[in-house]
Short mmCIF file of C-alpha atoms and ligand atoms in Angstrom, two decimals:
data_model
loop_
_atom_site.label_atom_id
_atom_site.label_comp_id
_atom_site.label_asym_id
_atom_site.label_seq_id
_atom_site.Cartn_x
_atom_site.Cartn_y
_atom_site.Cartn_z
CA MET A 1 -5.96 19.77 223.18
CA SER A 2 -4.28 17.16 225.42
CA LEU A 3 -0.50 16.75 225.34
CA ALA A 4 -0.83 13.14 224.13
CA ARG A 5 -3.07 14.23 221.25
CA SER A 6 -0.70 17.08 220.30
CA LEU A 7 2.30 14.74 220.31
CA LEU A 8 0.54 12.11 218.22
CA LEU A 9 -0.63 14.69 215.69
CA ALA A 10 2.88 16.18 215.51
CA GLY A 11 4.24 12.64 214.98
CA SER A 12 1.78 12.07 212.14
CA ARG A 13 3.57 14.80 210.16
CA SER A 14 7.05 13.35 210.65
CA ARG A 15 8.53 11.53 207.64
CA PHE A 16 11.42 10.35 209.84
CA LEU A 17 9.08 8.62 212.31
CA ALA A 18 7.03 7.18 209.45
CA GLY A 19 10.17 5.62 207.94
CA LEU A 20 11.32 4.31 211.32
CA LEU A 21 8.07 2.84 212.64
CA ARG A 22 6.24 1.71 209.51
CA ARG A 23 8.61 -1.21 209.15
CA ARG A 24 8.10 -2.36 212.79
CA HIS A 25 5.83 -5.33 212.82
CA PHE A 26 4.17 -4.51 216.13
CA VAL A 27 3.06 -1.13 214.76
CA GLY A 28 1.76 -2.77 211.59
CA ARG A 29 -0.12 -5.38 213.64
CA ALA A 30 -1.72 -2.67 215.79
CA ALA A 31 -2.72 -0.65 212.69
CA ARG A 32 -4.55 -3.72 211.41
CA ARG A 33 -7.21 -3.02 214.00
CA PHE A 34 -8.35 -0.13 211.79
CA MET A 35 -7.73 -1.62 208.34
CA PRO A 36 -8.36 -5.04 206.85
CA GLY A 37 -5.08 -5.00 204.87
CA GLU A 38 -2.93 -3.02 202.48
CA GLU A 39 -4.40 -4.21 199.17
CA LEU A 40 -7.53 -3.15 197.29
CA SER A 41 -8.56 -6.81 197.40
CA ASP A 42 -8.52 -6.66 201.24
CA ALA A 43 -10.86 -3.65 201.20
CA LEU A 44 -13.18 -5.28 198.65
CA GLU A 45 -13.30 -8.42 200.78
CA ALA A 46 -14.25 -6.30 203.83
CA ALA A 47 -16.99 -4.69 201.73
CA ARG A 48 -18.21 -8.14 200.69
CA LEU A 49 -18.39 -9.30 204.32
CA LEU A 50 -20.22 -6.20 205.57
CA ALA A 51 -22.82 -6.12 202.77
CA PRO A 52 -24.99 -9.02 204.03
CA ARG A 53 -25.36 -7.15 207.35
CA GLY A 54 -26.91 -4.22 205.49
CA ILE A 55 -23.73 -2.16 205.94
CA GLY A 56 -22.31 -0.37 202.89
CA THR A 57 -18.74 0.81 202.59
CA VAL A 58 -16.64 3.73 201.45
CA LEU A 59 -13.16 2.69 200.33
CA THR A 60 -10.10 4.91 200.48
CA LYS A 61 -6.50 4.25 199.53
CA LEU A 62 -4.22 5.78 202.11
CA GLY A 63 -1.79 8.43 200.98
CA GLU A 64 -1.65 12.21 200.78
CA ASN A 65 0.48 15.06 199.43
CA VAL A 66 1.89 13.27 196.40
CA THR A 67 4.78 15.21 194.89
CA THR A 68 4.73 14.20 191.21
CA LEU A 69 2.11 14.17 188.50
CA ALA A 70 3.02 10.57 187.70
CA GLU A 71 2.09 9.51 191.24
CA ALA A 72 -1.20 11.41 191.02
CA GLU A 73 -2.01 9.79 187.68
CA GLY A 74 -1.27 6.40 189.22
CA VAL A 75 -3.78 7.14 192.00
CA GLU A 76 -6.44 8.10 189.45
CA ARG A 77 -5.81 4.89 187.48
CA HIS A 78 -6.01 2.89 190.69
CA TYR A 79 -9.34 4.42 191.67
CA LEU A 80 -10.78 3.91 188.17
CA GLU A 81 -9.80 0.25 188.45
CA ALA A 82 -11.37 0.12 191.95
CA LEU A 83 -14.64 1.55 190.60
CA GLY A 84 -14.62 -1.10 187.87
CA GLN A 85 -14.13 -3.87 190.42
CA ILE A 86 -16.88 -2.49 192.67
CA GLU A 87 -19.25 -2.42 189.72
CA ARG A 88 -18.36 -5.93 188.50
CA ALA A 89 -18.83 -7.36 192.00
CA ALA A 90 -22.05 -5.30 192.49
CA LEU A 91 -20.81 -4.17 195.90
CA PRO A 92 -22.56 -1.39 197.85
CA ALA A 93 -19.25 0.49 197.99
CA GLN A 94 -18.27 4.09 197.23
CA LEU A 95 -14.89 5.84 197.17
CA SER A 96 -13.49 8.71 199.20
CA VAL A 97 -10.46 10.60 197.89
CA LYS A 98 -7.99 13.14 199.22
CA LEU A 99 -7.29 15.95 196.76
CA THR A 100 -3.59 16.09 197.69
CA GLN A 101 -3.42 12.41 196.70
CA LEU A 102 -4.83 13.40 193.30
CA GLY A 103 -1.99 15.90 192.87
CA LEU A 104 -3.46 19.11 194.29
CA ASP A 105 0.00 20.31 195.46
CA VAL A 106 1.52 19.59 192.04
CA ASP A 107 -1.03 20.69 189.45
CA ARG A 108 -4.43 21.95 190.48
CA ALA A 109 -5.94 21.71 186.99
CA ALA A 110 -4.83 18.09 186.67
CA CYS A 111 -6.28 17.34 190.11
CA GLU A 112 -9.61 18.80 189.03
CA ARG A 113 -9.55 16.71 185.83
CA SER A 114 -8.94 13.56 187.91
CA LEU A 115 -11.76 14.46 190.25
CA ARG A 116 -14.13 14.93 187.32
CA ALA A 117 -12.98 11.67 185.68
CA LEU A 118 -13.63 9.71 188.88
CA ALA A 119 -16.97 11.39 189.55
CA ALA A 120 -18.07 10.62 185.99
CA ARG A 121 -17.31 6.94 186.57
CA VAL A 122 -19.31 6.35 189.80
CA GLY A 123 -22.41 4.20 189.39
CA ASP A 124 -25.98 5.49 189.25
CA GLY A 125 -27.17 6.76 192.63
CA SER A 126 -23.64 6.48 193.99
CA ILE A 127 -21.32 9.27 194.94
CA LEU A 128 -17.63 10.17 195.04
CA TRP A 129 -16.60 11.55 198.41
CA ILE A 130 -13.91 14.19 198.93
CA ASP A 131 -12.07 14.02 202.25
CA MET A 132 -11.20 17.25 204.04
CA GLU A 133 -7.52 17.67 204.90
CA ASP A 134 -5.90 20.26 207.18
CA SER A 135 -7.19 23.83 207.15
CA SER A 136 -4.60 25.06 204.64
CA TYR A 137 -6.61 23.05 202.07
CA THR A 138 -10.14 24.03 203.07
CA ASP A 139 -10.58 26.88 200.58
CA VAL A 140 -9.24 25.01 197.59
CA THR A 141 -11.11 21.81 198.47
CA LEU A 142 -14.41 23.66 198.74
CA GLU A 143 -13.67 25.59 195.56
CA LEU A 144 -13.04 22.39 193.56
CA PHE A 145 -16.10 20.75 195.10
CA ARG A 146 -18.22 23.77 194.13
CA ARG A 147 -16.96 23.74 190.52
CA VAL A 148 -17.44 20.03 190.01
CA ARG A 149 -20.73 19.79 191.86
CA GLY A 150 -21.92 22.94 190.07
CA ASP A 151 -21.61 21.01 186.81
CA GLY A 152 -23.91 18.34 188.21
CA ALA A 153 -21.28 15.73 189.15
CA SER A 154 -22.11 13.17 191.80
CA VAL A 155 -19.67 14.34 194.47
CA GLY A 156 -19.95 14.93 198.18
CA VAL A 157 -17.56 16.74 200.50
CA CYS A 158 -16.50 16.39 204.10
CA LEU A 159 -16.89 19.36 206.47
CA GLN A 160 -15.14 19.54 209.84
CA ALA A 161 -17.21 20.76 212.79
CA TYR A 162 -14.11 21.89 214.75
CA LEU A 163 -13.31 24.66 212.25
CA ARG A 164 -14.71 28.01 213.27
CA ARG A 165 -15.39 28.82 209.61
CA THR A 166 -17.58 25.75 208.94
CA PRO A 167 -21.02 27.29 209.70
CA ALA A 168 -20.33 29.93 207.02
CA ASP A 169 -18.95 27.30 204.62
CA LEU A 170 -22.03 25.17 205.08
CA GLU A 171 -24.37 28.10 204.35
CA ALA A 172 -22.38 28.92 201.21
CA LEU A 173 -22.65 25.32 199.97
CA LEU A 174 -26.35 24.80 200.65
CA PRO A 175 -27.60 26.28 197.35
CA LEU A 176 -25.82 23.37 195.62
CA GLU A 177 -28.15 20.90 197.41
CA PRO A 178 -24.98 19.14 198.51
CA ALA A 179 -24.06 15.79 199.95
CA ILE A 180 -22.08 16.64 203.08
CA ARG A 181 -20.23 14.26 205.34
CA LEU A 182 -19.98 16.04 208.68
CA VAL A 183 -17.09 14.99 210.92
CA LYS A 184 -15.48 16.51 214.01
CA GLY A 185 -12.01 16.99 212.41
CA ALA A 186 -8.78 15.08 212.83
CA TYR A 187 -5.85 17.49 212.35
CA ALA A 188 -3.79 19.71 214.67
CA GLU A 189 -5.18 23.21 214.19
CA PRO A 190 -4.44 26.44 216.13
CA PRO A 191 -7.21 27.66 218.48
CA ALA A 192 -7.85 30.67 216.25
CA VAL A 193 -8.85 28.27 213.49
CA ALA A 194 -10.54 25.41 215.33
CA HIS A 195 -12.34 24.83 218.61
CA ALA A 196 -9.90 23.14 220.96
CA LYS A 197 -12.28 21.78 223.60
CA LYS A 198 -14.21 18.61 222.91
CA ARG A 199 -17.42 20.02 224.32
CA ASP A 200 -17.22 23.01 221.95
CA VAL A 201 -16.60 20.73 218.99
CA ASP A 202 -19.54 18.52 219.99
CA ALA A 203 -21.81 21.55 220.36
CA ALA A 204 -20.71 22.88 216.95
CA TYR A 205 -21.35 19.46 215.42
CA LEU A 206 -24.92 19.37 216.72
CA VAL A 207 -25.69 22.87 215.42
CA LEU A 208 -24.35 21.99 211.96
CA ALA A 209 -26.17 18.65 211.97
CA THR A 210 -29.43 20.39 212.84
CA ARG A 211 -28.98 22.81 209.94
CA LEU A 212 -28.30 19.89 207.58
CA LEU A 213 -31.41 18.10 208.83
CA GLU A 214 -33.54 21.18 208.10
CA ARG A 215 -32.34 21.10 204.49
CA ALA A 216 -32.72 17.32 204.27
CA ALA A 217 -36.33 17.65 205.45
CA ALA A 218 -36.93 19.91 202.44
CA GLY A 219 -35.16 17.38 200.18
CA LYS A 220 -32.34 19.90 199.60
CA ALA A 221 -29.35 18.16 201.17
CA ARG A 222 -27.95 14.70 201.60
CA PRO A 223 -26.46 14.56 205.10
CA VAL A 224 -23.97 11.99 206.22
CA PHE A 225 -22.88 11.96 209.83
CA GLY A 226 -19.34 10.63 210.18
CA THR A 227 -19.00 10.00 213.89
CA HIS A 228 -18.73 7.26 216.50
CA ASP A 229 -20.08 9.53 219.20
CA MET A 230 -23.24 7.65 220.11
CA ARG A 231 -24.57 10.51 222.23
CA LEU A 232 -24.47 12.74 219.17
CA VAL A 233 -25.90 9.97 216.99
CA GLU A 234 -28.88 9.59 219.32
CA SER A 235 -29.48 13.36 219.55
CA ILE A 236 -29.37 13.68 215.77
CA ARG A 237 -31.66 10.67 215.27
CA ALA A 238 -34.17 12.20 217.69
CA ARG A 239 -34.05 15.53 215.82
CA ALA A 240 -34.44 13.78 212.47
CA ALA A 241 -37.46 11.85 213.72
CA ALA A 242 -39.00 15.03 215.15
CA ALA A 243 -38.52 16.72 211.76
CA GLY A 244 -40.28 13.79 210.06
CA ILE A 245 -37.17 12.76 208.13
CA PRO A 246 -37.37 9.09 207.15
CA PRO A 247 -34.42 7.04 208.50
CA ARG A 248 -32.61 6.38 205.23
CA ARG A 249 -32.49 10.02 204.11
CA CYS A 250 -29.43 10.50 206.36
CA GLU A 251 -26.49 8.14 206.54
CA TRP A 252 -24.18 7.19 209.37
CA HIS A 253 -20.56 6.60 208.46
CA MET A 254 -18.02 5.10 210.84
CA LEU A 255 -14.46 3.89 210.49
CA TYR A 256 -13.56 0.25 210.03
CA GLY A 257 -12.85 -1.41 213.38
CA ILE A 258 -14.47 1.29 215.55
CA ARG A 259 -17.81 0.81 217.33
CA GLU A 260 -18.61 -2.26 215.25
CA LYS A 261 -21.46 -3.30 217.52
CA ASP A 262 -23.09 0.12 217.17
CA GLN A 263 -22.66 -0.08 213.40
CA ARG A 264 -24.56 -3.37 213.36
CA THR A 265 -27.24 -2.13 215.76
CA LEU A 266 -27.86 1.01 213.70
CA ALA A 267 -28.07 -0.98 210.46
CA ALA A 268 -30.42 -3.54 212.04
CA SER A 269 -32.71 -0.72 213.16
CA GLY A 270 -33.17 0.37 209.53
CA GLU A 271 -30.62 3.17 209.35
CA ALA A 272 -28.31 3.60 206.33
CA VAL A 273 -24.83 2.78 207.62
CA ARG A 274 -21.49 2.74 205.82
CA VAL A 275 -18.05 1.86 207.06
CA LEU A 276 -15.05 3.72 205.74
CA VAL A 277 -12.44 1.10 204.87
CA SER A 278 -8.87 2.32 204.44
CA TYR A 279 -6.17 0.31 202.72
CA GLY A 280 -2.71 0.87 201.24
CA SER A 281 0.84 1.00 202.51
CA ALA A 282 0.91 4.73 203.42
CA TRP A 283 -0.88 4.18 206.70
CA PHE A 284 1.47 5.82 209.17
CA ALA A 285 0.15 9.44 209.30
CA TRP A 286 -3.44 8.21 209.12
CA TYR A 287 -2.84 5.67 211.91
CA LEU A 288 -1.35 8.30 214.22
CA ARG A 289 -4.45 10.45 213.65
CA ARG A 290 -6.58 7.46 214.75
CA LEU A 291 -4.41 7.12 217.91
CA ALA A 292 -4.76 10.85 218.57
CA GLU A 293 -8.54 10.55 218.49
CA ARG A 294 -8.27 8.23 221.44
CA PRO A 295 -4.83 8.30 223.06
CA ALA A 296 -5.87 5.22 225.10
CA ASN A 297 -5.36 3.36 221.81
CA VAL A 298 -1.63 3.70 222.38
CA TRP A 299 -1.97 0.90 224.94
CA PHE A 300 -3.10 -1.31 222.10
CA VAL A 301 0.25 -0.70 220.36
CA VAL A 302 2.14 -1.37 223.59
CA LYS A 303 0.19 -4.62 224.09
CA ASN A 304 1.20 -5.69 220.58
CA LEU A 305 4.81 -4.89 221.41
CA VAL A 306 4.87 -7.19 224.40
P1 FDA B 401 -15.06 11.27 219.43
O1 FDA B 401 -13.61 11.47 219.09
O2 FDA B 401 -15.66 12.11 220.48
O3 FDA B 401 -15.27 9.74 219.75
C1 FDA B 401 -16.51 9.23 220.23
C2 FDA B 401 -16.27 7.79 220.66
O4 FDA B 401 -15.96 6.98 219.51
C3 FDA B 401 -15.05 7.62 221.56
O5 FDA B 401 -15.39 7.83 222.90
C4 FDA B 401 -14.62 6.21 221.24
O6 FDA B 401 -15.42 5.28 221.94
C5 FDA B 401 -14.92 6.07 219.80
N1 FDA B 401 -13.74 6.41 218.98
C6 FDA B 401 -13.57 7.53 218.22
N2 FDA B 401 -12.37 7.49 217.58
C7 FDA B 401 -11.79 6.34 217.96
C8 FDA B 401 -10.55 5.73 217.64
N3 FDA B 401 -9.67 6.29 216.81
N4 FDA B 401 -10.27 4.53 218.22
C9 FDA B 401 -11.16 3.92 219.05
N5 FDA B 401 -12.35 4.45 219.38
C10 FDA B 401 -12.66 5.64 218.85
N6 FDA B 401 -11.56 13.81 209.67
C11 FDA B 401 -11.07 14.78 208.87
O7 FDA B 401 -10.47 15.73 209.36
N7 FDA B 401 -11.28 14.72 207.51
C12 FDA B 401 -11.99 13.72 206.92
O8 FDA B 401 -12.15 13.70 205.70
C13 FDA B 401 -12.53 12.71 207.77
N8 FDA B 401 -13.28 11.69 207.26
C14 FDA B 401 -13.92 10.83 208.12
C15 FDA B 401 -14.84 9.91 207.60
C16 FDA B 401 -15.55 9.09 208.48
C17 FDA B 401 -16.53 8.12 207.93
C18 FDA B 401 -15.33 9.18 209.88
C19 FDA B 401 -16.09 8.33 210.84
C20 FDA B 401 -14.41 10.07 210.37
C21 FDA B 401 -13.69 10.89 209.52
N9 FDA B 401 -12.76 11.81 210.01
C22 FDA B 401 -12.26 12.78 209.16
C23 FDA B 401 -12.28 11.71 211.40
C24 FDA B 401 -13.08 12.62 212.33
O9 FDA B 401 -12.75 13.96 212.09
C25 FDA B 401 -12.81 12.31 213.82
O10 FDA B 401 -11.45 12.52 214.07
C26 FDA B 401 -13.15 10.89 214.24
O11 FDA B 401 -14.33 10.45 213.63
C27 FDA B 401 -13.32 10.82 215.77
O12 FDA B 401 -14.38 11.63 216.18
P2 FDA B 401 -15.82 11.08 216.64
O13 FDA B 401 -16.84 11.86 215.92
O14 FDA B 401 -15.89 9.62 216.44
O15 FDA B 401 -15.96 11.49 218.14
#
């Protein structure tokens, strides 16, 4: 892992830095590149603008590791309200949630109840996505996914290709005929836990994607590829075509503000594309993870400063 990436990921865990920099306007302006605004209404407006281009959305309110049950209950109420607004506006939008934002650190049973309540409220054919946080949460996230999905709920989970354990996790989940959003992984993890070199992560991603495609070809998995890596996208598309998988059986998810031209091109070519739209005031840790993915982005912040 490069020094710049390590420093940015270390910074993303600092409450002191978050307090110091979140109030600086130039940082806020730079973060706007990756989010349409802090309010739910901003995210819904982004969803409304993307829909006519054939691009769906996944909305997520930023925030993680809440420390009280009251906060977690507030997040659940907020997401229930968001689902209501999505339904009333007939938007092609889904939600993605972080379990620590639903109170996982405070009360696991309450977190599971919230997850079930939200999953029960998603529209027909839609799905509630569960983000994957750092590796200390992998076991519990997969366990809650398994329990809720096992009861037939419409939930999907994110798996991170950089984790060495993920091939085994994927095999263990496949009997559930799961919806899986495969990403590379965004947290600082020790080399014993995660591949450190980009080429190893990319290779792991392709192996996992190929396994998901095999199951999708048999109608036994719903794969979503969360990546902006167009080389990977093209390799996976070629493999899907060779396996006779029709284009819309897999989805391509990208982040708001990244590779927008490729998002439009993919959608125009008949692929199912969604953009993950983040909103909310707790954007600092999330924004530093976006900078760490591409340390050249730091220049964008500097440009905003001057
Ligand atoms: P890679 O980092 O190799 O980037 C490929 C190319 O995309 C770059 O060369 C650049 O052009 C562009 N790019 C990528 N990131 C950029 C950035 N920040 N700014 C500008 N350009 C950029 N992670 C996680 O741990 N848990 C999760 O739940 C999720 N959820 C999630 C959902 C969705 C829809 C996406 C797209 C991603 C996530 N991630 C995530 C983040 C993921 O793990 C990963 O960090 C990023 O997607 C970056 O990896 P890429 O696959 O894009 O490849």
